[in-house]
């Protein structure tokens, strides 16, 4: 019985030490377009939109005030957020850098 308990604890310790990928973000992205304020929409995520040449992205950022770049042509860098798009909406990007 003690051997089973020790073996179980050993297996639990080994499996708990494995490296895991951050599940919130799936990949880096760089995209250019015009930033717009998110108005009424069928999807409920993001605070702004990036209107690129042929695609629209939902944006959010905890470190950058995206209102500063409203109606301006910019290039953004960020990470795609896992689990999006939903409700037929656009991909969600967590913006980490904005360039004019």
C-alpha positions as semicolon CSV with decimal commas, in nm:
position;residue;x (nm);y (nm);z (nm)
1;X;0,000;0,000;0,000
2;X;0,283;0,239;0,086
3;X;0,452;0,165;-0,246
4;X;0,136;0,256;-0,438
5;X;0,105;0,581;-0,244
6;X;0,471;0,672;-0,298
7;X;0,449;0,580;-0,668
8;X;0,131;0,789;-0,706
9;X;0,294;1,091;-0,542
10;X;0,603;1,051;-0,763
11;X;0,392;1,040;-1,080
12;X;0,189;1,342;-0,966
13;X;0,508;1,539;-0,895
14;X;0,662;1,452;-1,232
15;X;0,346;1,539;-1,430
16;X;0,310;1,868;-1,243
17;X;0,657;1,977;-1,351
18;X;0,587;1,967;-1,725
19;X;0,616;2,290;-1,921
20;X;0,284;2,421;-2,046
21;X;0,216;2,675;-2,317
22;X;0,023;2,986;-2,214
23;X;-0,332;2,898;-2,322
24;X;-0,453;3,259;-2,333
25;X;-0,249;3,356;-2,638
26;X;-0,193;3,160;-2,956
27;X;0,048;3,361;-3,166
28;X;0,205;3,696;-3,247
29;X;0,054;3,915;-3,515
30;X;0,149;4,239;-3,690
31;X;-0,121;4,413;-3,891
32;X;-0,181;4,758;-4,042
33;X;-0,509;4,944;-4,068
34;X;-0,730;5,211;-3,912
35;X;-0,835;5,193;-3,547
36;X;-1,203;5,261;-3,475
37;X;-1,404;5,262;-3,152
38;X;-1,616;4,950;-3,110
39;X;-1,981;5,044;-3,130
40;X;-2,286;4,822;-3,114
41;X;-2,193;4,477;-3,240
42;X;-2,317;4,120;-3,248
43;X;-2,009;4,008;-3,053
44;X;-1,926;4,124;-2,701
45;X;-1,548;4,147;-2,681
46;X;-1,274;4,402;-2,745
47;X;-1,282;4,779;-2,706
48;X;-1,175;4,884;-3,056
49;X;-1,158;4,755;-3,413
50;X;-0,871;4,750;-3,656
51;X;-0,998;4,781;-4,013
52;X;-0,725;4,628;-4,231
53;X;-0,738;4,607;-4,610
54;X;-0,948;4,291;-4,623
55;X;-1,008;4,192;-4,260
56;X;-1,136;4,335;-3,933
57;X;-0,987;4,256;-3,592
58;X;-1,123;4,321;-3,242
59;X;-0,864;4,487;-3,019
60;X;-0,799;4,517;-2,648
61;X;-0,503;4,638;-2,448
62;X;-0,424;4,666;-2,081
63;X;-0,117;4,883;-2,138
64;X;-0,201;5,112;-2,434
65;X;-0,477;5,371;-2,459
66;X;-0,617;5,281;-2,800
67;X;-0,835;5,597;-2,803
68;X;-0,514;5,789;-2,876
69;X;-0,504;5,630;-3,223
70;X;-0,870;5,664;-3,327
71;X;-0,921;5,711;-3,702
72;X;-0,547;5,691;-3,768
73;X;-0,360;5,454;-3,998
74;X;-0,131;5,247;-3,771
75;X;0,057;4,923;-3,747
76;X;-0,015;4,716;-3,438
77;X;0,171;4,428;-3,280
78;X;0,012;4,192;-3,034
79;X;-0,098;3,839;-2,962
80;X;-0,407;3,659;-3,082
81;X;-0,624;3,559;-2,787
82;X;-0,717;3,191;-2,782
83;X;-1,084;3,103;-2,808
84;X;-1,171;3,381;-3,052
85;X;-1,349;3,450;-3,283
86;X;-1,688;3,373;-3,126
87;X;-2,044;3,461;-3,225
88;X;-1,932;3,518;-3,584
89;X;-1,710;3,806;-3,475
90;X;-1,349;3,887;-3,563
91;X;-1,029;3,754;-3,409
92;X;-0,930;3,926;-3,081
93;X;-0,584;4,077;-3,049
94;X;-0,423;4,186;-2,722
95;X;-0,224;4,486;-2,847
96;X;0,127;4,541;-2,708
97;X;0,263;4,803;-2,954
98;X;0,117;5,068;-3,186
99;X;0,322;5,254;-3,453
100;X;0,215;5,541;-3,678
